[in-house]
Amino acid sequence: MSCNSGTCESGCYREEYSGDDVRHDRPLVTGNCQESNGVSSRGGDSNSPGLCIKCKVNETIVSTHPAIAAGGGDCIRFCADCFRSNLFGKFRFAVTSNAMISPSDNVLVAFSGGPGSRVALQFVHEMQHKSQKNFDASRDRSLPVFGVGVAYIDESIISPIPSNDFDSGIDEMKLIVSSLAPPSKQFFVIPTESIYSPDCAAGRDQLTKLASAVSDVTGKEDLVEHLRMLSLQKIATENGYTKIVLGTCTSRIACHVLEATVKGQGFSLSADIQYVDARWEIPVVLPLRDCLSEELNTLCNLDRLKLLLHDGSFFYCQDSLRTIDVLQQPRSGINGLIASFVKLLQQENPSRESTIVRTAGKLTPFCFNRIPEVGDDNGHLASQRRQKKYNLKPNESLPPESFCIICNSPLKKTGSATFNDIDNGETRAAAACSSCQYQILPKDPSSLEYFYSLLPRSMSARARDGNISHELLRDQIKDYLLSDSNDGT
Amino acid sequence: MASEVVDATAPKPRGGRFCTVCNERRAALKRPKTLEQICKECFYAVFEDEIHRVIVDNHLFKPGERIAIGASGGKDSTVLAYVLSELNIRHGYGLDLFLLSIDEGITGYRDDSLETVKRNEIQYGLPLKVVSYKELYGWTMDEIVKLIGLKNNCTFCGVFRRQALDRGAALLKVDKLVTGHNADDIAETVLLNILRGDIARLSRCTSITTGEDGPIPRCKPFKYTYEKEILRSWALNLLFTYAYFKRLDYFSTECIYSPNAYRGFAREFIKDLERIRPRAILDIIKSGEDFRISTSTKMPEQGNCERCGYISSQKWCKACVLLEGLNRGLPKLGIGRTRGLNNERNKDMKETNGTKALQSKQFGTLDF
């Protein structure tokens, strides 16, 4: 029905829709300018070109670091220092307004070596460092300093990395973590297979079998991601961490929005893209949710260049936001297609990623998309009050009845949970979302039992025991429940 | 595109490929939706049966209703007209069917496809009504483009077509309008609304029926039908008509004035996606249906245009604003948000995103 020419002369849709649509013949003005970066763009005209519009003193990045100011945007407006503080400002705002980190927390930062988690780690450290200084300087020592740990999940059993690269990558990461002190931080390098058992060989074997049982490329990649979260949860629970920090940025979320859409996961999408995801035992927070990958890349490049320019030799310095490229895996299958698609769209319009995330941000989140309130800690009620409150209707604020056993996404009550063909009385057969049923679970029923046996206990337990909120609920009302023998069934 | 047809017609001498449905006849093609090998007869049967199921399960029609089929002469509406008239007889829907065609006045494009619709009228025995921009508005698209150029011409055409369809439907005194929007179209629209930040449209664009609170509800029986299957159905049908070679040109013709780049992005992406995972098209639609969108999303207040009486959320309906611009030689009137608006008449137009009324919300969200 619709037309399909490649060239656009009419531009009919471009100007007409969302406020952040930007004409592509004015590349200097990007969507960023309209976002809350605390800088008004009106001062642009009265500035001399090349001077930072915030401090009006230093030269803009495009002048001082022409090699990295490829994308325009903030590089044209800010100097390196103001750019950095702008980014940190977004991080800090996300943390405080969503009550992500409280003084009594132990925060585990998931570190992949990529720019997102590198910046997340850096900013969390800086926040902790400042907190420590305040603590040392204060007389009554009332506010404790939150703890920080770092975790890297080694998925090489599924996606192999040349062992030289792997070893040097891990060494670099260790150096980075040790340089981010004081306060010092534990660094965990945990292989995925350890979610099975402490016995590495048995775990490796089971994991390999599980991975090879998934024929769909995208399904396999997604399964690895779900296992990654389980691994992080396990490390956090076993080592006393109370929050998990991910370096997920706007760009990554934009991709996830489209990924979930094309996989039929529209219902659960809003659960995955908020600042806070507390459906897990250890809540997961996304403090870089408002930062674009381009900004994070620029920040890493900025500091790296500063390092090189300094005296030409290579030395480790606290400012070095080096990323570990050898450990990065490109996405494949549908996820890879979407990554290229979003990149293309972003090139065509630099505010596209933000628009996608903003649109998806208008979807109604779930009740677990905020930090659970802790009533007994009086000193921190202020931060509780500051937390974003979602206006959920009564039926929307009820916890979902069930979650997918593979990806933990909330299941819509009507029918998406039903299995097409299994009818052997197993209650757990029902609890997978249609996307996981299609791309992860085996097609024929006879392989299904075997597949379930390969799942780590933390996954299959979801099915057996039902979801957590039901348990909690039951706990609360058990005194009022009649025992089974009384109701005659 | 021609290769699509070749696919269906190429004989399969390599023995043994039987239709997986009837197991009797030789498979003639692979079903785009499910990739199963299927013969022509079974393909028609399953294609038509699925449409019948959609119509029944979604309660699209009631016996005795008068239904206008939006007919452009393209493959979707041609197949729609054929299938509907078939099913109407076969399953006794009891509907009075009409063809409604819009003549935008685009030489070399619309006049050709109108010939197809006229042929459909004869072939399927469905009365045809043609409504033209010229008689409704006093302007053809050719004349409009001559005045305003190639920027924003789609805006005019879209607004005018919406009203034209409604007016035509009113003239025919029909109860509903059906259009040939297929699964690919709807999936594209879901993606576009996500990309462009239009949450309000996102909440409505997967509905199979829209505009129930307006004068003429519209429904899309092809909501779950893959474009490729419509193409196969249409192409297969053609093979056995004498006009085969002449007609083949039509479905590869796009409107000569409309390079709509943005939908092109989504379209390309969906084609690539379909290659990896055909069911993804339906998954997008499912996601669109399942999005948790607050029902308190603001809807515009429904009033009537002061000038022509058509439904409008503003003082003047969008068509009247655009027409005013054309007639006064102000081609930018009503276009965009802050450019060239006439202050004396339409102060309120300036504040609103004029295009919110463009595809007047109460009439659904898709172009014809």
Short mmCIF file of C-alpha atoms in Angstrom, two decimals, chain B:
data_model
loop_
_atom_site.label_atom_id
_atom_site.label_comp_id
_atom_site.label_asym_id
_atom_site.label_seq_id
_atom_site.Cartn_x
_atom_site.Cartn_y
_atom_site.Cartn_z
CA MET B 1 9.18 -7.89 -8.29
CA ALA B 2 8.83 -9.89 -11.47
CA SER B 3 10.81 -12.63 -9.83
CA GLU B 4 7.99 -13.06 -7.31
CA VAL B 5 5.72 -14.11 -10.12
CA VAL B 6 8.33 -16.36 -11.69
CA ASP B 7 8.62 -18.13 -8.37
CA ALA B 8 4.99 -19.08 -8.56
CA THR B 9 4.89 -20.05 -12.16
CA ALA B 10 8.14 -21.96 -12.57
CA PRO B 11 7.22 -25.58 -13.07
CA LYS B 12 8.70 -27.96 -10.56
CA PRO B 13 9.77 -30.91 -12.63
CA ARG B 14 12.06 -32.22 -9.93
CA GLY B 15 9.74 -34.82 -8.67
CA GLY B 16 8.21 -35.38 -5.26
CA ARG B 17 7.36 -31.91 -3.96
CA PHE B 18 3.81 -32.37 -2.91
CA CYS B 19 1.52 -29.93 -1.24
CA THR B 20 1.81 -30.38 2.52
CA VAL B 21 -1.86 -29.65 2.98
CA CYS B 22 -3.63 -31.96 0.51
CA ASN B 23 -0.71 -34.21 -0.34
CA GLU B 24 -2.26 -34.81 -3.71
CA ARG B 25 -1.26 -31.99 -5.93
CA ARG B 26 2.18 -30.74 -6.75
CA ALA B 27 3.35 -27.83 -4.63
CA ALA B 28 3.32 -24.61 -6.62
CA LEU B 29 4.85 -22.24 -4.10
CA LYS B 30 6.17 -21.81 -0.59
CA ARG B 31 3.79 -19.96 1.71
CA PRO B 32 5.51 -16.76 2.77
CA LYS B 33 3.96 -16.82 6.22
CA THR B 34 4.84 -20.37 7.16
CA LEU B 35 7.28 -21.44 4.44
CA GLU B 36 5.31 -24.62 3.84
CA GLN B 37 5.06 -26.07 0.34
CA ILE B 38 1.58 -25.67 -0.99
CA CYS B 39 -0.38 -26.10 -4.19
CA LYS B 40 -2.37 -23.33 -5.81
CA GLU B 41 -5.78 -24.61 -4.78
CA CYS B 42 -4.82 -25.13 -1.16
CA PHE B 43 -3.12 -21.77 -1.06
CA TYR B 44 -6.29 -20.04 -2.19
CA ALA B 45 -8.28 -22.08 0.26
CA VAL B 46 -6.10 -21.39 3.27
CA PHE B 47 -5.65 -17.74 2.30
CA GLU B 48 -9.38 -17.18 1.99
CA ASP B 49 -10.17 -19.23 5.05
CA GLU B 50 -7.82 -17.22 7.24
CA ILE B 51 -9.45 -14.00 6.11
CA HIS B 52 -12.85 -15.50 6.86
CA ARG B 53 -11.65 -16.37 10.36
CA VAL B 54 -10.39 -12.84 10.94
CA ILE B 55 -13.72 -11.43 9.81
CA VAL B 56 -15.71 -13.76 12.02
CA ASP B 57 -13.47 -13.68 15.11
CA ASN B 58 -13.35 -9.90 15.11
CA HIS B 59 -17.05 -9.42 14.31
CA LEU B 60 -16.24 -7.09 11.48
CA PHE B 61 -19.63 -7.17 9.75
CA LYS B 62 -23.31 -7.66 10.41
CA PRO B 63 -25.76 -9.11 7.92
CA GLY B 64 -27.48 -6.51 5.80
CA GLU B 65 -24.71 -3.95 6.10
CA ARG B 66 -23.62 -1.85 3.15
CA ILE B 67 -19.85 -1.96 2.84
CA ALA B 68 -17.59 0.23 0.72
CA ILE B 69 -14.29 -1.26 -0.33
CA GLY B 70 -11.60 1.37 -0.74
CA ALA B 71 -10.29 0.43 -4.15
CA SER B 72 -7.16 1.93 -5.58
CA GLY B 73 -6.55 -0.58 -8.33
CA GLY B 74 -3.48 -1.82 -6.56
CA LYS B 75 -2.90 -5.40 -5.56
CA ASP B 76 -4.23 -5.12 -1.99
CA SER B 77 -7.59 -3.61 -2.82
CA THR B 78 -8.03 -5.76 -5.92
CA VAL B 79 -7.50 -8.92 -3.93
CA LEU B 80 -9.62 -7.54 -1.11
CA ALA B 81 -12.52 -6.89 -3.46
CA TYR B 82 -12.21 -10.35 -4.93
CA VAL B 83 -11.93 -12.18 -1.62
CA LEU B 84 -14.72 -10.23 0.06
CA SER B 85 -17.15 -10.82 -2.73
CA GLU B 86 -16.23 -14.51 -2.75
CA LEU B 87 -16.61 -14.94 1.00
CA ASN B 88 -19.78 -12.89 1.03
CA ILE B 89 -21.37 -15.47 -1.25
CA ARG B 90 -19.66 -18.57 0.11
CA HIS B 91 -20.37 -17.88 3.77
CA GLY B 92 -23.52 -15.83 3.38
CA TYR B 93 -22.35 -12.67 5.11
CA GLY B 94 -25.38 -10.94 3.58
CA LEU B 95 -23.43 -7.79 2.74
CA ASP B 96 -24.08 -5.19 0.06
CA LEU B 97 -20.65 -4.51 -1.37
CA PHE B 98 -19.50 -1.44 -3.26
CA LEU B 99 -16.25 -0.28 -4.70
CA LEU B 100 -15.17 3.22 -3.77
CA SER B 101 -12.30 4.77 -5.62
CA ILE B 102 -10.61 8.11 -5.21
CA ASP B 103 -9.34 9.98 -8.21
CA GLU B 104 -6.67 12.34 -6.98
CA GLY B 105 -6.06 13.60 -10.47
CA ILE B 106 -2.53 12.32 -10.97
CA THR B 107 -1.88 11.78 -14.65
CA GLY B 108 0.02 8.68 -15.54
CA TYR B 109 -0.65 7.05 -12.22
CA ARG B 110 -4.18 7.22 -11.00
CA ASP B 111 -5.84 7.23 -14.38
CA ASP B 112 -4.19 3.90 -15.12
CA SER B 113 -5.15 2.24 -11.89
CA LEU B 114 -8.70 3.51 -12.21
CA GLU B 115 -8.94 1.36 -15.30
CA THR B 116 -8.22 -1.63 -13.13
CA VAL B 117 -10.94 -0.70 -10.71
CA LYS B 118 -13.41 -0.30 -13.54
CA ARG B 119 -12.46 -3.77 -14.67
CA ASN B 120 -12.98 -5.05 -11.13
CA GLU B 121 -16.46 -3.58 -11.20
CA ILE B 122 -17.27 -5.76 -14.16
CA GLN B 123 -15.31 -8.81 -13.06
CA TYR B 124 -16.75 -8.98 -9.57
CA GLY B 125 -20.09 -7.34 -10.20
CA LEU B 126 -19.59 -4.67 -7.57
CA PRO B 127 -21.01 -1.18 -8.20
CA LEU B 128 -18.29 1.44 -8.40
CA LYS B 129 -18.31 5.02 -7.24
CA VAL B 130 -15.45 7.31 -8.10
CA VAL B 131 -14.95 10.47 -6.08
CA SER B 132 -12.48 12.96 -7.41
CA TYR B 133 -10.52 15.71 -5.73
CA LYS B 134 -11.52 17.92 -8.60
CA GLU B 135 -15.22 17.68 -7.89
CA LEU B 136 -14.81 17.74 -4.12
CA TYR B 137 -12.20 20.39 -3.72
CA GLY B 138 -11.75 22.00 -7.10
CA TRP B 139 -8.12 20.91 -7.34
CA THR B 140 -6.31 17.89 -8.78
CA MET B 141 -3.03 16.72 -7.27
CA ASP B 142 -1.32 17.68 -10.50
CA GLU B 143 -2.54 21.24 -10.02
CA ILE B 144 -1.59 21.25 -6.36
CA VAL B 145 1.90 20.02 -7.06
CA LYS B 146 2.28 22.65 -9.72
CA LEU B 147 1.54 25.25 -7.10
CA ILE B 148 3.35 23.90 -4.04
CA GLY B 149 6.07 21.76 -5.52
CA LEU B 150 7.17 18.41 -4.20
CA LYS B 151 7.42 19.34 -0.57
CA ASN B 152 4.40 18.53 1.55
CA ASN B 153 2.37 17.24 -1.35
CA CYS B 154 1.74 14.04 0.60
CA THR B 155 0.21 16.12 3.36
CA PHE B 156 -2.40 17.49 1.00
CA CYS B 157 -3.14 14.18 -0.60
CA GLY B 158 -3.49 12.36 2.69
CA VAL B 159 -5.85 14.90 4.21
CA PHE B 160 -7.96 15.15 1.10
CA ARG B 161 -8.16 11.44 0.63
CA ARG B 162 -9.39 10.86 4.16
CA GLN B 163 -12.27 13.25 3.64
CA ALA B 164 -12.91 12.02 0.13
CA LEU B 165 -13.31 8.47 1.36
CA ASP B 166 -15.73 9.58 4.04
CA ARG B 167 -17.73 11.67 1.64
CA GLY B 168 -17.83 8.92 -0.91
CA ALA B 169 -18.91 6.50 1.77
CA ALA B 170 -21.63 8.90 2.82
CA LEU B 171 -22.84 9.29 -0.76
CA LEU B 172 -23.07 5.52 -1.05
CA LYS B 173 -24.87 5.44 2.28
CA VAL B 174 -22.65 2.66 3.55
CA ASP B 175 -22.26 1.49 7.13
CA LYS B 176 -18.55 0.72 6.96
CA LEU B 177 -15.46 1.25 4.90
CA VAL B 178 -12.90 -1.49 4.40
CA THR B 179 -9.38 -0.91 3.24
CA GLY B 180 -6.67 -3.27 2.09
CA HIS B 181 -4.04 -2.41 4.70
CA ASN B 182 -2.04 -5.54 5.26
CA ALA B 183 0.17 -6.91 8.05
CA ASP B 184 3.28 -5.35 6.55
CA ASP B 185 1.62 -1.93 6.49
CA ILE B 186 0.50 -2.17 10.07
CA ALA B 187 3.86 -3.46 11.26
CA GLU B 188 5.53 -0.55 9.49
CA THR B 189 3.16 1.88 11.14
CA VAL B 190 3.84 0.45 14.59
CA LEU B 191 7.56 0.93 14.02
CA LEU B 192 7.09 4.41 12.61
CA ASN B 193 5.05 5.50 15.59
CA ILE B 194 7.75 4.24 17.94
CA LEU B 195 10.44 6.01 15.94
CA ARG B 196 8.55 9.24 15.79
CA GLY B 197 7.33 9.41 19.34
CA ASP B 198 3.63 9.19 18.64
CA ILE B 199 2.29 7.26 21.60
CA ALA B 200 -1.31 8.25 20.93
CA ARG B 201 -1.25 6.81 17.43
CA LEU B 202 0.69 3.81 18.68
CA SER B 203 -2.22 2.92 20.92
CA ARG B 204 -4.69 2.94 18.02
CA CYS B 205 -2.80 1.78 15.00
CA THR B 206 -3.19 -1.94 15.61
CA SER B 207 -6.95 -1.83 16.03
CA ILE B 208 -8.67 -3.78 13.33
CA THR B 209 -11.58 -1.37 13.40
CA THR B 210 -11.18 2.35 13.89
CA GLY B 211 -13.40 5.36 13.87
CA GLU B 212 -16.34 3.69 15.51
CA ASP B 213 -17.19 6.96 17.19
CA GLY B 214 -17.14 8.82 13.89
CA PRO B 215 -19.50 8.77 10.92
CA ILE B 216 -17.94 5.85 9.06
CA PRO B 217 -16.05 3.10 10.88
CA ARG B 218 -13.19 1.58 8.94
CA CYS B 219 -11.81 -1.90 9.19
CA LYS B 220 -8.85 -3.78 7.83
CA PRO B 221 -9.59 -7.43 7.13
CA PHE B 222 -6.01 -7.94 5.92
CA LYS B 223 -4.55 -6.99 9.28
CA TYR B 224 -2.89 -10.38 9.70
CA THR B 225 -2.30 -11.08 6.04
CA TYR B 226 1.25 -10.90 4.78
CA GLU B 227 1.83 -8.62 1.84
CA LYS B 228 3.76 -11.37 0.13
CA GLU B 229 0.73 -13.63 0.32
CA ILE B 230 -1.51 -10.99 -1.18
CA LEU B 231 1.05 -10.62 -3.90
CA ARG B 232 1.10 -14.35 -4.54
CA SER B 233 -2.65 -14.52 -4.54
CA TRP B 234 -2.93 -11.64 -6.94
CA ALA B 235 -0.19 -12.88 -9.19
CA LEU B 236 -1.55 -16.41 -9.31
CA ASN B 237 -4.93 -15.04 -10.19
CA LEU B 238 -3.51 -13.00 -13.00
CA LEU B 239 -1.72 -15.88 -14.59
CA PHE B 240 -4.97 -17.30 -15.74
CA THR B 241 -6.42 -14.14 -17.16
CA TYR B 242 -5.77 -12.91 -20.64
CA ALA B 243 -4.60 -9.55 -19.36
CA TYR B 244 -1.65 -11.03 -17.49
CA PHE B 245 1.23 -9.30 -19.17
CA LYS B 246 -0.35 -5.91 -19.42
CA ARG B 247 -1.40 -5.79 -15.82
CA LEU B 248 1.94 -6.80 -14.45
CA ASP B 249 3.08 -3.21 -14.67
CA TYR B 250 0.68 -1.94 -12.07
CA PHE B 251 1.83 -3.40 -8.91
CA SER B 252 5.31 -2.09 -9.35
CA THR B 253 4.06 1.43 -9.87
CA GLU B 254 4.21 3.81 -6.98
CA CYS B 255 2.73 7.23 -6.82
CA ILE B 256 4.91 9.45 -8.93
CA TYR B 257 4.80 12.27 -6.42
CA SER B 258 5.54 10.50 -3.24
CA PRO B 259 9.04 9.75 -2.10
CA ASN B 260 8.16 9.08 1.49
CA ALA B 261 11.59 8.44 2.87
CA TYR B 262 10.66 7.72 6.40
CA ARG B 263 8.32 4.84 5.75
CA GLY B 264 10.99 3.60 3.39
CA PHE B 265 13.35 3.02 6.30
CA ALA B 266 10.81 0.97 8.16
CA ARG B 267 9.87 -0.91 5.00
CA GLU B 268 13.46 -1.89 4.23
CA PHE B 269 13.98 -3.01 7.77
CA ILE B 270 10.85 -5.14 7.76
CA LYS B 271 11.88 -6.79 4.51
CA ASP B 272 15.24 -7.70 6.05
CA LEU B 273 13.55 -8.87 9.21
CA GLU B 274 11.11 -11.03 7.28
CA ARG B 275 14.00 -12.78 5.63
CA ILE B 276 15.45 -13.81 8.97
CA ARG B 277 12.18 -14.54 10.73
CA PRO B 278 8.92 -14.33 8.74
CA ARG B 279 6.70 -14.41 11.81
CA ALA B 280 8.29 -11.20 13.09
CA ILE B 281 5.76 -9.18 11.10
CA LEU B 282 2.91 -10.63 13.13
CA ASP B 283 5.01 -10.33 16.29
CA ILE B 284 5.30 -6.59 15.71
CA ILE B 285 1.53 -6.35 15.42
CA LYS B 286 1.15 -8.42 18.58
CA SER B 287 3.53 -6.10 20.41
CA GLY B 288 1.52 -3.14 19.16
CA GLU B 289 -1.64 -4.69 20.55
CA ASP B 290 0.01 -5.50 23.88
CA PHE B 291 1.79 -2.22 24.62
CA ARG B 292 0.76 -0.92 28.00
CA ILE B 293 -0.53 2.48 27.03
CA SER B 294 -2.58 4.45 29.44
CA THR B 295 -6.09 4.88 28.15
CA SER B 296 -6.14 8.37 29.48
CA THR B 297 -4.01 9.50 26.54
CA LYS B 298 -5.60 12.73 25.54
CA MET B 299 -7.99 12.56 22.63
CA PRO B 300 -8.98 15.74 20.87
CA GLU B 301 -12.46 17.04 21.41
CA GLN B 302 -14.69 16.24 18.51
CA GLY B 303 -16.52 19.10 16.89
CA ASN B 304 -17.43 20.16 13.40
CA CYS B 305 -15.71 22.32 10.87
CA GLU B 306 -17.29 25.74 10.65
CA ARG B 307 -16.77 25.91 6.95
CA CYS B 308 -17.86 22.52 5.65
CA GLY B 309 -19.35 20.62 8.60
CA TYR B 310 -16.91 17.75 8.44
CA ILE B 311 -15.74 16.32 11.73
CA SER B 312 -12.88 18.32 13.15
CA SER B 313 -11.13 18.95 16.43
CA GLN B 314 -10.36 22.52 15.42
CA LYS B 315 -12.50 25.41 14.19
CA TRP B 316 -11.76 24.44 10.61
CA CYS B 317 -11.00 20.95 9.43
CA LYS B 318 -7.58 20.42 8.01
CA ALA B 319 -8.83 20.07 4.47
CA CYS B 320 -10.48 23.46 4.64
CA VAL B 321 -7.32 25.03 6.00
CA LEU B 322 -5.26 23.53 3.24
CA LEU B 323 -7.79 24.52 0.61
CA GLU B 324 -7.84 28.05 1.89
CA GLY B 325 -4.12 28.11 1.45
CA LEU B 326 -4.33 26.80 -2.08
CA ASN B 327 -7.06 29.20 -3.10
CA ARG B 328 -5.23 32.17 -1.72
CA GLY B 329 -1.89 31.14 -3.13
CA LEU B 330 -0.49 30.48 0.33
CA PRO B 331 0.88 26.99 -0.07
CA LYS B 332 2.27 26.80 3.45
CA LEU B 333 -0.97 27.46 5.21
CA GLY B 334 -1.61 24.63 7.62
CA ILE B 335 1.74 22.98 6.96
CA GLY B 336 4.18 22.38 9.76
CA ARG B 337 3.92 24.04 13.11
CA THR B 338 4.94 27.64 12.98
CA ARG B 339 5.52 28.52 9.39
CA GLY B 340 3.34 30.77 7.30
CA LEU B 341 0.09 30.48 9.20
CA ASN B 342 -2.74 32.82 8.72
CA ASN B 343 -3.20 34.62 12.01
CA GLU B 344 -6.52 36.28 11.45
CA ARG B 345 -8.45 33.17 10.70
CA ASN B 346 -6.73 30.37 12.49
CA LYS B 347 -4.89 31.54 15.53
CA ASP B 348 -5.49 28.22 17.18
CA MET B 349 -3.89 26.36 14.32
CA LYS B 350 -0.59 27.88 15.30
CA GLU B 351 -0.52 26.33 18.71
CA THR B 352 -1.58 22.89 17.73
CA ASN B 353 0.65 20.62 15.85
CA GLY B 354 -1.48 21.13 12.78
CA THR B 355 -0.88 17.65 11.66
CA LYS B 356 -2.60 16.18 14.64
CA ALA B 357 -5.77 16.96 12.78
CA LEU B 358 -4.09 15.89 9.59
CA GLN B 359 -5.09 12.34 9.99
CA SER B 360 -8.08 13.24 12.12
CA LYS B 361 -7.71 10.94 15.02
CA GLN B 362 -11.24 9.77 15.03
CA PHE B 363 -10.73 8.24 11.62
CA GLY B 364 -7.84 5.99 12.33
CA THR B 365 -4.29 6.42 11.45
CA LEU B 366 -3.34 5.04 8.10
CA ASP B 367 -3.23 6.56 4.69
CA PHE B 368 -5.31 5.03 2.00
#
